[in-house]
PDB file of C-alpha atoms in Angstrom:
ATOM      1  CA  MET F   1     -22.831 -18.472  53.853  1.00 44.00           C
ATOM      2  CA  MET F   2     -20.973 -17.424  56.991  1.00 59.00           C
ATOM      3  CA  GLN F   3     -18.086 -19.703  57.928  1.00 74.00           C
ATOM      4  CA  THR F   4     -18.420 -21.707  61.132  1.00 83.00           C
ATOM      5  CA  LEU F   5     -16.391 -20.851  64.197  1.00 83.00           C
ATOM      6  CA  GLN F   6     -14.442 -24.138  63.836  1.00 85.00           C
ATOM      7  CA  LEU F   7     -13.533 -23.215  60.227  1.00 86.00           C
ATOM      8  CA  ARG F   8     -12.407 -19.753  61.199  1.00 86.00           C
ATOM      9  CA  GLU F   9     -10.275 -21.120  64.030  1.00 86.00           C
ATOM     10  CA  ALA F  10      -8.749 -23.731  61.734  1.00 88.00           C
ATOM     11  CA  ALA F  11      -7.858 -20.990  59.277  1.00 87.00           C
ATOM     12  CA  LEU F  12      -5.992 -19.090  62.000  1.00 88.00           C
ATOM     13  CA  GLU F  13      -4.106 -22.227  63.025  1.00 88.00           C
ATOM     14  CA  SER F  14      -2.946 -22.656  59.466  1.00 87.00           C
ATOM     15  CA  ILE F  15      -1.883 -18.996  59.158  1.00 89.00           C
ATOM     16  CA  ALA F  16       0.037 -19.306  62.386  1.00 87.00           C
ATOM     17  CA  PHE F  17       2.468 -21.713  60.706  1.00 86.00           C
ATOM     18  CA  PHE F  18       3.335 -19.001  58.112  1.00 82.00           C
ATOM     19  CA  THR F  19       3.495 -16.072  60.487  1.00 83.00           C
ATOM     20  CA  ASN F  20       7.287 -15.488  60.306  1.00 82.00           C
ATOM     21  CA  GLN F  21       7.259 -15.557  56.539  1.00 84.00           C
ATOM     22  CA  LEU F  22       3.973 -13.698  56.076  1.00 86.00           C
ATOM     23  CA  LEU F  23       4.988 -10.727  58.219  1.00 88.00           C
ATOM     24  CA  ASP F  24       8.681 -10.647  57.456  1.00 85.00           C
ATOM     25  CA  PRO F  25       9.459  -7.026  56.376  1.00 78.00           C
ATOM     26  CA  SER F  26      12.618  -8.007  54.516  1.00 78.00           C
ATOM     27  CA  GLN F  27      11.572 -11.022  52.522  1.00 75.00           C
ATOM     28  CA  PRO F  28      12.907 -11.624  49.008  1.00 76.00           C
ATOM     29  CA  GLN F  29      11.022 -10.750  45.809  1.00 81.00           C
ATOM     30  CA  LEU F  30       7.877 -12.945  45.652  1.00 87.00           C
ATOM     31  CA  SER F  31       6.481 -14.616  42.597  1.00 90.00           C
ATOM     32  CA  VAL F  32       3.056 -13.705  41.234  1.00 92.00           C
ATOM     33  CA  GLU F  33       1.663 -16.951  42.677  1.00 93.00           C
ATOM     34  CA  LYS F  34       3.077 -16.272  46.107  1.00 91.00           C
ATOM     35  CA  THR F  35       1.923 -12.635  46.044  1.00 93.00           C
ATOM     36  CA  GLN F  36      -1.636 -13.799  45.327  1.00 94.00           C
ATOM     37  CA  ALA F  37      -1.401 -16.344  48.108  1.00 92.00           C
ATOM     38  CA  TYR F  38      -0.073 -13.763  50.599  1.00 93.00           C
ATOM     39  CA  LEU F  39      -2.823 -11.304  49.689  1.00 94.00           C
ATOM     40  CA  LYS F  40      -5.491 -13.954  50.325  1.00 92.00           C
ATOM     41  CA  LEU F  41      -3.904 -14.755  53.684  1.00 91.00           C
ATOM     42  CA  PHE F  42      -3.807 -11.052  54.586  1.00 93.00           C
ATOM     43  CA  GLU F  43      -7.450 -10.787  53.611  1.00 91.00           C
ATOM     44  CA  THR F  44      -8.294 -13.691  55.915  1.00 90.00           C
ATOM     45  CA  LEU F  45      -6.341 -12.123  58.760  1.00 92.00           C
ATOM     46  CA  ILE F  46      -8.107  -8.781  58.226  1.00 92.00           C
ATOM     47  CA  TRP F  47     -11.456 -10.541  58.547  1.00 90.00           C
ATOM     48  CA  GLN F  48     -10.375 -12.525  61.647  1.00 91.00           C
ATOM     49  CA  LEU F  49      -9.226  -9.371  63.330  1.00 93.00           C
ATOM     50  CA  GLN F  50     -12.833  -8.098  63.023  1.00 91.00           C
ATOM     51  CA  ASP F  51     -14.548 -11.381  63.931  1.00 90.00           C
ATOM     52  CA  ASP F  52     -17.581 -11.458  66.209  1.00 88.00           C
ATOM     53  CA  GLU F  53     -15.884 -14.019  68.502  1.00 90.00           C
ATOM     54  CA  ALA F  54     -13.451 -12.369  70.923  1.00 90.00           C
ATOM     55  CA  GLU F  55     -11.345 -15.554  70.963  1.00 90.00           C
ATOM     56  CA  VAL F  56     -10.864 -15.375  67.217  1.00 91.00           C
ATOM     57  CA  ARG F  57      -9.920 -11.744  67.331  1.00 92.00           C
ATOM     58  CA  GLU F  58      -7.456 -12.330  70.195  1.00 92.00           C
ATOM     59  CA  GLU F  59      -5.720 -15.219  68.374  1.00 92.00           C
ATOM     60  CA  ALA F  60      -5.474 -13.189  65.194  1.00 92.00           C
ATOM     61  CA  THR F  61      -4.025 -10.289  67.201  1.00 93.00           C
ATOM     62  CA  LEU F  62      -1.425 -12.580  68.736  1.00 91.00           C
ATOM     63  CA  ILE F  63      -0.442 -13.852  65.282  1.00 91.00           C
ATOM     64  CA  VAL F  64       0.140 -10.259  64.123  1.00 93.00           C
ATOM     65  CA  SER F  65       2.019  -9.274  67.331  1.00 91.00           C
ATOM     66  CA  ARG F  66       4.365 -12.221  67.062  1.00 88.00           C
ATOM     67  CA  GLY F  67       4.866 -11.851  63.337  1.00 88.00           C
ATOM     68  CA  THR F  68       5.844  -8.193  63.692  1.00 88.00           C
ATOM     69  CA  ARG F  69       8.256  -9.040  66.527  1.00 87.00           C
ATOM     70  CA  LEU F  70       6.484  -6.949  69.091  1.00 85.00           C
ATOM     71  CA  SER F  71       7.219  -7.662  72.770  1.00 81.00           C
ATOM     72  CA  TYR F  72       3.616  -7.092  73.670  1.00 83.00           C
ATOM     73  CA  ALA F  73       0.176  -7.868  72.315  1.00 81.00           C
ATOM     74  CA  VAL F  74      -1.566  -4.998  70.587  1.00 88.00           C
ATOM     75  CA  SER F  75      -5.304  -4.439  70.209  1.00 89.00           C
ATOM     76  CA  SER F  76      -7.169  -5.939  67.287  1.00 89.00           C
ATOM     77  CA  GLU F  77      -7.676  -2.409  65.877  1.00 89.00           C
ATOM     78  CA  LYS F  78      -3.903  -1.708  65.979  1.00 92.00           C
ATOM     79  CA  ALA F  79      -3.169  -5.138  64.461  1.00 93.00           C
ATOM     80  CA  LEU F  80      -5.541  -4.292  61.600  1.00 93.00           C
ATOM     81  CA  THR F  81      -3.557  -1.109  60.904  1.00 93.00           C
ATOM     82  CA  LEU F  82      -0.291  -3.078  60.993  1.00 94.00           C
ATOM     83  CA  ILE F  83      -1.585  -5.594  58.422  1.00 95.00           C
ATOM     84  CA  TYR F  84      -2.640  -2.890  55.967  1.00 95.00           C
ATOM     85  CA  ASP F  85       0.633  -1.083  56.393  1.00 94.00           C
ATOM     86  CA  HIS F  86       2.702  -4.263  56.049  1.00 93.00           C
ATOM     87  CA  GLN F  87       1.102  -5.421  52.799  1.00 94.00           C
ATOM     88  CA  THR F  88       1.464  -1.916  51.344  1.00 94.00           C
ATOM     89  CA  LYS F  89       5.167  -1.865  52.257  1.00 92.00           C
ATOM     90  CA  ILE F  90       5.816  -5.313  50.717  1.00 92.00           C
ATOM     91  CA  PHE F  91       3.755  -5.099  47.563  1.00 93.00           C
ATOM     92  CA  ALA F  92       3.980  -1.352  46.796  1.00 93.00           C
ATOM     93  CA  GLY F  93       7.360  -0.476  48.291  1.00 89.00           C
ATOM     94  CA  LYS F  94      10.382   0.638  46.354  1.00 86.00           C
ATOM     95  CA  ASP F  95      11.403  -2.924  45.499  1.00 87.00           C
ATOM     96  CA  ALA F  96       7.924  -4.148  44.505  1.00 91.00           C
ATOM     97  CA  SER F  97       7.318  -5.145  40.893  1.00 92.00           C
ATOM     98  CA  GLU F  98       4.611  -3.593  38.722  1.00 94.00           C
ATOM     99  CA  THR F  99       2.570  -6.773  38.883  1.00 95.00           C
ATOM    100  CA  GLN F 100       2.756  -6.811  42.645  1.00 94.00           C
ATOM    101  CA  VAL F 101       1.459  -3.283  42.862  1.00 95.00           C
ATOM    102  CA  GLN F 102      -1.334  -4.140  40.422  1.00 95.00           C
ATOM    103  CA  LEU F 103      -2.361  -7.177  42.507  1.00 96.00           C
ATOM    104  CA  LEU F 104      -2.347  -5.141  45.750  1.00 96.00           C
ATOM    105  CA  VAL F 105      -4.462  -2.386  44.201  1.00 95.00           C
ATOM    106  CA  GLU F 106      -6.974  -4.975  42.928  1.00 93.00           C
ATOM    107  CA  SER F 107      -7.096  -6.565  46.369  1.00 93.00           C
ATOM    108  CA  LEU F 108      -7.647  -3.206  48.107  1.00 93.00           C
ATOM    109  CA  VAL F 109     -10.317  -2.075  45.622  1.00 91.00           C
ATOM    110  CA  SER F 110     -12.137  -5.382  45.795  1.00 86.00           C
ATOM    111  CA  GLY F 111     -12.082  -5.014  49.593  1.00 80.00           C
ATOM    112  CA  LEU F 112     -13.968  -1.741  49.226  1.00 77.00           C
ATOM    113  CA  VAL F 113     -16.798  -3.448  47.328  1.00 67.00           C
ATOM    114  CA  GLN F 114     -17.065  -6.601  49.389  1.00 60.00           C
ATOM    115  CA  ALA F 115     -20.565  -7.962  49.959  1.00 40.00           C
ATOM    116  CA  GLY F 116     -20.280  -8.601  53.665  1.00 42.00           C
ATOM    117  CA  GLU F 117     -18.137 -11.700  54.358  1.00 41.00           C
ATOM    118  CA  PRO F 118     -14.743 -13.018  53.251  1.00 42.00           C
ATOM    119  CA  GLY F 119     -14.801 -14.943  49.963  1.00 41.00           C
ATOM    120  CA  LYS F 120     -18.061 -13.328  48.927  1.00 41.00           C
ATOM    121  CA  CYS F 121     -16.804  -9.999  47.772  1.00 38.00           C
ATOM    122  CA  LEU F 122     -17.503  -9.153  44.154  1.00 31.00           C
ATOM    123  CA  GLY F 123     -13.842  -8.638  43.528  1.00 33.00           C
ATOM    124  CA  SER F 124     -12.851 -12.086  44.705  1.00 37.00           C
ATOM    125  CA  HIS F 125     -12.571 -13.289  41.077  1.00 36.00           C
ATOM    126  CA  LEU F 126     -10.087 -10.578  40.159  1.00 35.00           C
ATOM    127  CA  PHE F 127      -7.210 -13.033  40.582  1.00 36.00           C
ATOM    128  CA  GLU F 128      -8.619 -15.704  38.272  1.00 40.00           C
ATOM    129  CA  GLY F 129      -6.331 -16.668  35.495  1.00 39.00           C
ATOM    130  CA  GLY F 130      -3.184 -15.609  37.423  1.00 38.00           C
ATOM    131  CA  TYR F 131      -3.440 -11.927  36.531  1.00 36.00           C
ATOM    132  CA  PRO F 132      -5.768  -9.125  37.569  1.00 41.00           C
ATOM    133  CA  HIS F 133      -8.651  -8.255  35.227  1.00 42.00           C
ATOM    134  CA  THR F 134      -9.750  -4.691  34.580  1.00 42.00           C
ATOM    135  CA  LEU F 135     -11.688  -2.858  37.181  1.00 40.00           C
ATOM    136  CA  ASN F 136     -14.267  -1.748  34.695  1.00 44.00           C
ATOM    137  CA  GLU F 137     -15.447  -5.255  33.820  1.00 46.00           C
ATOM    138  CA  ASN F 138     -15.586  -6.480  37.410  1.00 49.00           C
ATOM    139  CA  LEU F 139     -16.756  -3.609  39.635  1.00 47.00           C
ATOM    140  CA  THR F 140     -19.627  -2.106  37.673  1.00 49.00           C
ATOM    141  CA  PRO F 141     -22.250  -4.721  38.625  1.00 50.00           C
ATOM    142  CA  HIS F 142     -21.598  -4.151  42.326  1.00 53.00           C
ATOM    143  CA  LEU F 143     -21.318  -0.420  42.251  1.00 51.00           C
ATOM    144  CA  PHE F 144     -24.734  -0.131  40.592  1.00 50.00           C
ATOM    145  CA  THR F 145     -26.260  -2.035  43.525  1.00 77.00           C
ATOM    146  CA  LEU F 146     -25.288   0.786  45.910  1.00 84.00           C
ATOM    147  CA  ALA F 147     -28.081   2.973  44.677  1.00 84.00           C
ATOM    148  CA  ARG F 148     -30.538   0.172  45.405  1.00 85.00           C
ATOM    149  CA  LEU F 149     -29.017  -0.224  48.935  1.00 84.00           C
ATOM    150  CA  VAL F 150     -29.522   3.488  49.539  1.00 85.00           C
ATOM    151  CA  ALA F 151     -33.129   3.357  48.288  1.00 85.00           C
ATOM    152  CA  GLU F 152     -33.894   0.439  50.543  1.00 84.00           C
ATOM    153  CA  SER F 153     -32.301   2.124  53.555  1.00 83.00           C
ATOM    154  CA  LEU F 154     -34.558   5.158  53.034  1.00 82.00           C
ATOM    155  CA  GLN F 155     -37.745   3.112  53.250  1.00 79.00           C
ATOM    156  CA  PRO F 156     -39.909   3.969  56.332  1.00 71.00           C
ATOM    157  CA  SER F 157     -40.229   0.458  57.643  1.00 59.00           C
ATOM    158  CA  LYS F 158     -38.044  -2.676  57.490  1.00 53.00           C
ATOM    159  CA  MET F 159     -38.595  -6.098  58.904  1.00 51.00           C
ATOM    160  CA  LEU F 160     -36.347  -6.538  61.927  1.00 50.00           C
ATOM    161  CA  PHE F 161     -34.019  -9.565  61.973  1.00 48.00           C
ATOM    162  CA  ASP F 162     -35.187 -10.530  58.482  1.00 48.00           C
ATOM    163  CA  LYS F 163     -31.550 -11.454  57.772  1.00 51.00           C
ATOM    164  CA  GLU F 164     -28.910 -11.988  60.389  1.00 50.00           C
ATOM    165  CA  SER F 165     -25.915  -9.772  60.023  1.00 54.00           C
ATOM    166  CA  PRO F 166     -22.851 -11.865  59.163  1.00 56.00           C
ATOM    167  CA  ASN F 167     -20.709  -9.819  61.553  1.00 58.00           C
ATOM    168  CA  LEU F 168     -21.877  -7.339  64.184  1.00 64.00           C
ATOM    169  CA  TYR F 169     -18.393  -6.447  65.394  1.00 75.00           C
ATOM    170  CA  ARG F 170     -16.879  -5.376  62.104  1.00 80.00           C
ATOM    171  CA  GLU F 171     -16.917  -1.633  61.482  1.00 82.00           C
ATOM    172  CA  PRO F 172     -16.939  -0.976  57.676  1.00 85.00           C
ATOM    173  CA  LEU F 173     -15.887   2.658  58.130  1.00 86.00           C
ATOM    174  CA  VAL F 174     -12.542   1.685  59.658  1.00 88.00           C
ATOM    175  CA  SER F 175     -11.840  -0.699  56.790  1.00 88.00           C
ATOM    176  CA  MET F 176     -12.716   1.989  54.260  1.00 89.00           C
ATOM    177  CA  GLN F 177     -10.339   4.443  55.901  1.00 89.00           C
ATOM    178  CA  LEU F 178      -7.457   1.930  56.115  1.00 92.00           C
ATOM    179  CA  THR F 179      -7.986   0.968  52.463  1.00 92.00           C
ATOM    180  CA  GLN F 180      -8.133   4.623  51.409  1.00 89.00           C
ATOM    181  CA  ARG F 181      -4.935   5.327  53.315  1.00 91.00           C
ATOM    182  CA  SER F 182      -3.163   2.414  51.586  1.00 93.00           C
ATOM    183  CA  LEU F 183      -4.310   3.694  48.185  1.00 93.00           C
ATOM    184  CA  GLU F 184      -3.000   7.139  49.072  1.00 90.00           C
ATOM    185  CA  GLN F 185       0.342   5.672  50.005  1.00 92.00           C
ATOM    186  CA  ILE F 186       0.524   3.781  46.719  1.00 94.00           C
ATOM    187  CA  LEU F 187      -0.377   7.000  44.822  1.00 92.00           C
ATOM    188  CA  SER F 188       2.509   8.809  46.540  1.00 90.00           C
ATOM    189  CA  ARG F 189       5.032   6.577  44.849  1.00 89.00           C
ATOM    190  CA  PRO F 190       7.201   8.741  42.574  1.00 87.00           C
ATOM    191  CA  ASP F 191       7.462   5.930  39.998  1.00 88.00           C
ATOM    192  CA  LEU F 192       3.881   4.738  40.031  1.00 91.00           C
ATOM    193  CA  PRO F 193       3.361   2.475  36.973  1.00 93.00           C
ATOM    194  CA  THR F 194       0.998   3.855  34.363  1.00 93.00           C
ATOM    195  CA  SER F 195      -1.035   0.631  34.418  1.00 94.00           C
ATOM    196  CA  VAL F 196      -1.744   1.072  38.148  1.00 94.00           C
ATOM    197  CA  LEU F 197      -2.743   4.708  37.671  1.00 93.00           C
ATOM    198  CA  SER F 198      -5.046   3.681  34.845  1.00 93.00           C
ATOM    199  CA  ARG F 199      -6.761   1.088  37.038  1.00 92.00           C
ATOM    200  CA  LEU F 200      -7.298   3.577  39.854  1.00 93.00           C
ATOM    201  CA  ALA F 201      -8.681   6.093  37.363  1.00 92.00           C
ATOM    202  CA  SER F 202     -11.179   3.442  36.194  1.00 91.00           C
ATOM    203  CA  PHE F 203     -12.300   2.836  39.747  1.00 90.00           C
ATOM    204  CA  GLN F 204     -12.613   6.529  40.414  1.00 90.00           C
ATOM    205  CA  GLN F 205     -14.799   6.951  37.311  1.00 89.00           C
ATOM    206  CA  GLU F 206     -17.010   4.113  38.436  1.00 88.00           C
ATOM    207  CA  CYS F 207     -17.458   5.817  41.849  1.00 88.00           C
ATOM    208  CA  ILE F 208     -18.377   9.075  40.162  1.00 88.00           C
ATOM    209  CA  GLN F 209     -20.965   7.357  38.002  1.00 87.00           C
ATOM    210  CA  GLN F 210     -22.380   5.671  41.076  1.00 88.00           C
ATOM    211  CA  VAL F 211     -22.586   8.954  43.009  1.00 87.00           C
ATOM    212  CA  ALA F 212     -24.913  10.169  40.281  1.00 86.00           C
ATOM    213  CA  GLN F 213     -27.036   7.033  40.597  1.00 88.00           C
ATOM    214  CA  VAL F 214     -27.182   7.355  44.365  1.00 88.00           C
ATOM    215  CA  GLU F 215     -28.138  11.023  44.101  1.00 86.00           C
ATOM    216  CA  LYS F 216     -30.949  10.133  41.706  1.00 87.00           C
ATOM    217  CA  ALA F 217     -32.217   7.445  44.090  1.00 87.00           C
ATOM    218  CA  ILE F 218     -32.303  10.000  46.915  1.00 85.00           C
ATOM    219  CA  GLU F 219     -34.081  12.608  44.819  1.00 84.00           C
ATOM    220  CA  ASP F 220     -36.663  10.012  43.743  1.00 85.00           C
ATOM    221  CA  TRP F 221     -37.281   9.151  47.400  1.00 83.00           C
ATOM    222  CA  ARG F 222     -37.684  12.832  48.327  1.00 79.00           C
ATOM    223  CA  SER F 223     -40.107  13.546  45.515  1.00 81.00           C
ATOM    224  CA  SER F 224     -42.185  10.399  45.931  1.00 76.00           C
ATOM    225  CA  GLU F 225     -44.143  11.650  48.942  1.00 63.00           C
ATOM    226  CA  ALA F 226     -42.446  14.956  49.720  1.00 58.00           C
ATOM    227  CA  ARG F 227     -40.321  13.292  52.322  1.00 63.00           C
ATOM    228  CA  LEU F 228     -38.244  15.343  54.753  1.00 64.00           C
ATOM    229  CA  ASP F 229     -34.804  14.648  56.182  1.00 65.00           C
ATOM    230  CA  ARG F 230     -35.198  14.965  59.930  1.00 66.00           C
ATOM    231  CA  SER F 231     -31.522  14.390  60.693  1.00 69.00           C
ATOM    232  CA  PRO F 232     -29.358  17.524  60.683  1.00 65.00           C
ATOM    233  CA  TRP F 233     -27.139  15.614  58.253  1.00 72.00           C
ATOM    234  CA  GLY F 234     -29.938  14.822  55.863  1.00 77.00           C
ATOM    235  CA  VAL F 235     -30.123  11.249  54.474  1.00 80.00           C
ATOM    236  CA  SER F 236     -26.515  10.670  55.558  1.00 82.00           C
ATOM    237  CA  GLY F 237     -27.803  10.575  59.121  1.00 82.00           C
ATOM    238  CA  ARG F 238     -28.701   6.963  58.328  1.00 84.00           C
ATOM    239  CA  LYS F 239     -25.671   4.699  58.883  1.00 85.00           C
ATOM    240  CA  PRO F 240     -25.979   2.560  55.665  1.00 86.00           C
ATOM    241  CA  VAL F 241     -26.373   5.714  53.552  1.00 88.00           C
ATOM    242  CA  PHE F 242     -23.510   7.430  55.264  1.00 89.00           C
ATOM    243  CA  GLU F 243     -21.217   4.475  54.636  1.00 89.00           C
ATOM    244  CA  VAL F 244     -22.129   4.381  50.920  1.00 89.00           C
ATOM    245  CA  LEU F 245     -21.650   8.132  50.509  1.00 89.00           C
ATOM    246  CA  TYR F 246     -18.379   8.100  52.402  1.00 89.00           C
ATOM    247  CA  GLN F 247     -17.030   5.249  50.243  1.00 88.00           C
ATOM    248  CA  LEU F 248     -18.075   6.903  47.012  1.00 88.00           C
ATOM    249  CA  ALA F 249     -16.902  10.357  48.036  1.00 86.00           C
ATOM    250  CA  SER F 250     -13.461   8.927  48.828  1.00 86.00           C
ATOM    251  CA  GLY F 251     -13.313   6.945  45.650  1.00 87.00           C
ATOM    252  CA  SER F 252     -14.487   9.880  43.535  1.00 86.00           C
ATOM    253  CA  ASN F 253     -11.698  11.989  44.916  1.00 83.00           C
ATOM    254  CA  LEU F 254      -8.961   9.354  44.730  1.00 85.00           C
ATOM    255  CA  LEU F 255      -6.747  10.989  42.147  1.00 83.00           C
ATOM    256  CA  LYS F 256      -7.028  14.550  43.437  1.00 69.00           C
ATOM    257  CA  SER F 257      -3.621  14.040  45.165  1.00 59.00           C
ATOM    258  CA  LYS F 258      -2.165  13.593  41.645  1.00 61.00           C
ATOM    259  CA  GLY F 259      -3.541  16.946  40.638  1.00 57.00           C
ATOM    260  CA  GLU F 260      -6.299  15.538  38.374  1.00 59.00           C
ATOM    261  CA  ASN F 261      -9.656  17.235  38.199  1.00 55.00           C
ATOM    262  CA  THR F 262     -12.765  15.035  38.284  1.00 55.00           C
ATOM    263  CA  SER F 263     -16.322  15.390  37.141  1.00 54.00           C
ATOM    264  CA  ALA F 264     -17.441  14.710  40.747  1.00 53.00           C
ATOM    265  CA  ASP F 265     -17.121  18.397  41.589  1.00 55.00           C
ATOM    266  CA  TYR F 266     -20.667  19.146  40.442  1.00 53.00           C
ATOM    267  CA  LEU F 267     -22.387  16.301  42.370  1.00 67.00           C
ATOM    268  CA  GLU F 268     -24.186  18.000  45.192  1.00 70.00           C
ATOM    269  CA  ILE F 269     -24.848  14.907  47.297  1.00 73.00           C
ATOM    270  CA  ILE F 270     -21.163  14.723  48.268  1.00 74.00           C
ATOM    271  CA  ARG F 271     -20.416  18.458  48.070  1.00 71.00           C
ATOM    272  CA  ASP F 272     -23.400  20.350  49.512  1.00 72.00           C
ATOM    273  CA  ALA F 273     -22.931  20.944  53.275  1.00 71.00           C
ATOM    274  CA  SER F 274     -26.673  21.454  53.696  1.00 69.00           C
ATOM    275  CA  LYS F 275     -27.438  17.946  52.438  1.00 73.00           C
ATOM    276  CA  VAL F 276     -24.779  15.673  53.785  1.00 80.00           C
ATOM    277  CA  HIS F 277     -22.596  14.950  56.824  1.00 81.00           C
ATOM    278  CA  PRO F 278     -19.391  17.104  56.932  1.00 78.00           C
ATOM    279  CA  VAL F 279     -17.228  13.987  57.076  1.00 81.00           C
ATOM    280  CA  VAL F 280     -18.574  13.036  53.596  1.00 82.00           C
ATOM    281  CA  ILE F 281     -17.843  16.580  52.416  1.00 79.00           C
ATOM    282  CA  GLU F 282     -14.258  16.249  53.679  1.00 80.00           C
ATOM    283  CA  ALA F 283     -13.819  12.875  52.023  1.00 80.00           C
ATOM    284  CA  SER F 284     -14.878  14.440  48.679  1.00 76.00           C
ATOM    285  CA  GLN F 285     -12.148  17.054  48.962  1.00 74.00           C
ATOM    286  CA  CYS F 286      -8.349  16.796  48.922  1.00 58.00           C
ATOM    287  CA  HIS F 287      -7.196  16.605  52.571  1.00 48.00           C
ATOM    288  CA  GLU F 288      -4.364  14.141  52.335  1.00 47.00           C
ATOM    289  CA  LYS F 289      -2.879  14.942  55.786  1.00 47.00           C
ATOM    290  CA  THR F 290      -6.293  14.396  57.416  1.00 46.00           C
ATOM    291  CA  ARG F 291      -6.925  11.105  55.620  1.00 49.00           C
ATOM    292  CA  LEU F 292      -3.520   9.715  56.532  1.00 49.00           C
ATOM    293  CA  GLY F 293      -4.031  10.608  60.150  1.00 50.00           C
ATOM    294  CA  ARG F 294      -6.024   9.122  62.949  1.00 50.00           C
ATOM    295  CA  LEU F 295      -8.943   6.891  62.175  1.00 54.00           C
ATOM    296  CA  PHE F 296     -12.445   7.832  63.304  1.00 56.00           C
ATOM    297  CA  LEU F 297     -15.900   6.321  63.831  1.00 53.00           C
ATOM    298  CA  ILE F 298     -19.326   7.897  63.445  1.00 48.00           C
ATOM    299  CA  GLU F 299     -21.746   6.851  66.099  1.00 43.00           C
TER     300      GLU F 299
END
């Protein structure tokens, strides 16, 4: 259920009291409990910066601007980038503990598989018990719903306004790119803990498996009634399908920067330029400089 405007505003008022501590770049080593609390506050801020209500976005932006000691107010999009960069610096920087890096990775990955509103993402229970669970046991149920989402998006007719979108302003593609960039920054650590690398490898394998499921769903749709892709980008011309393919292509290629080969190389749906948008093709390849550069949107 979508939170009311009053509740979202109250959450921002509460966060405002912790702004100086929350966005302090030189704070002391945090405990596991405080790290978890900070990550949840960052998650809330990330959602408020993408809220439908302009007043909520503006207040969240002011919180970030003040907390980062800027002499001017930035845009909500810039504030979003600052939050992702800040949490990566604190919880995956040179002084961060292995547990902090693990918690940040779990938070980022669960953000990639969120269901559409804060507190409802499938990864929200990753923190239960005071320590992150394995990606394998938590992410598989969600990932295997992506093929169903693609199949539904390919249907010829859908009931308009059957379900109100929880947020019309939020752009998932931007969040995916910022999350991917943070994961790339974590992977660039020279002393990356083996446990973190193992968790990211598990997530990458889940994405590879899901690419195969999505590809099968698309092939089933094409063969059902000899359907044709009228878009020059094939089925990825549909926004929901594009977002799924981009997410999975990025995830399937996550460890390429570490020099590891993946079994995703043979999956045509994210590799064949005649079947998919070139941005998806690029996401499935190793272009670290491009992915760490400027963000983009696909209209």
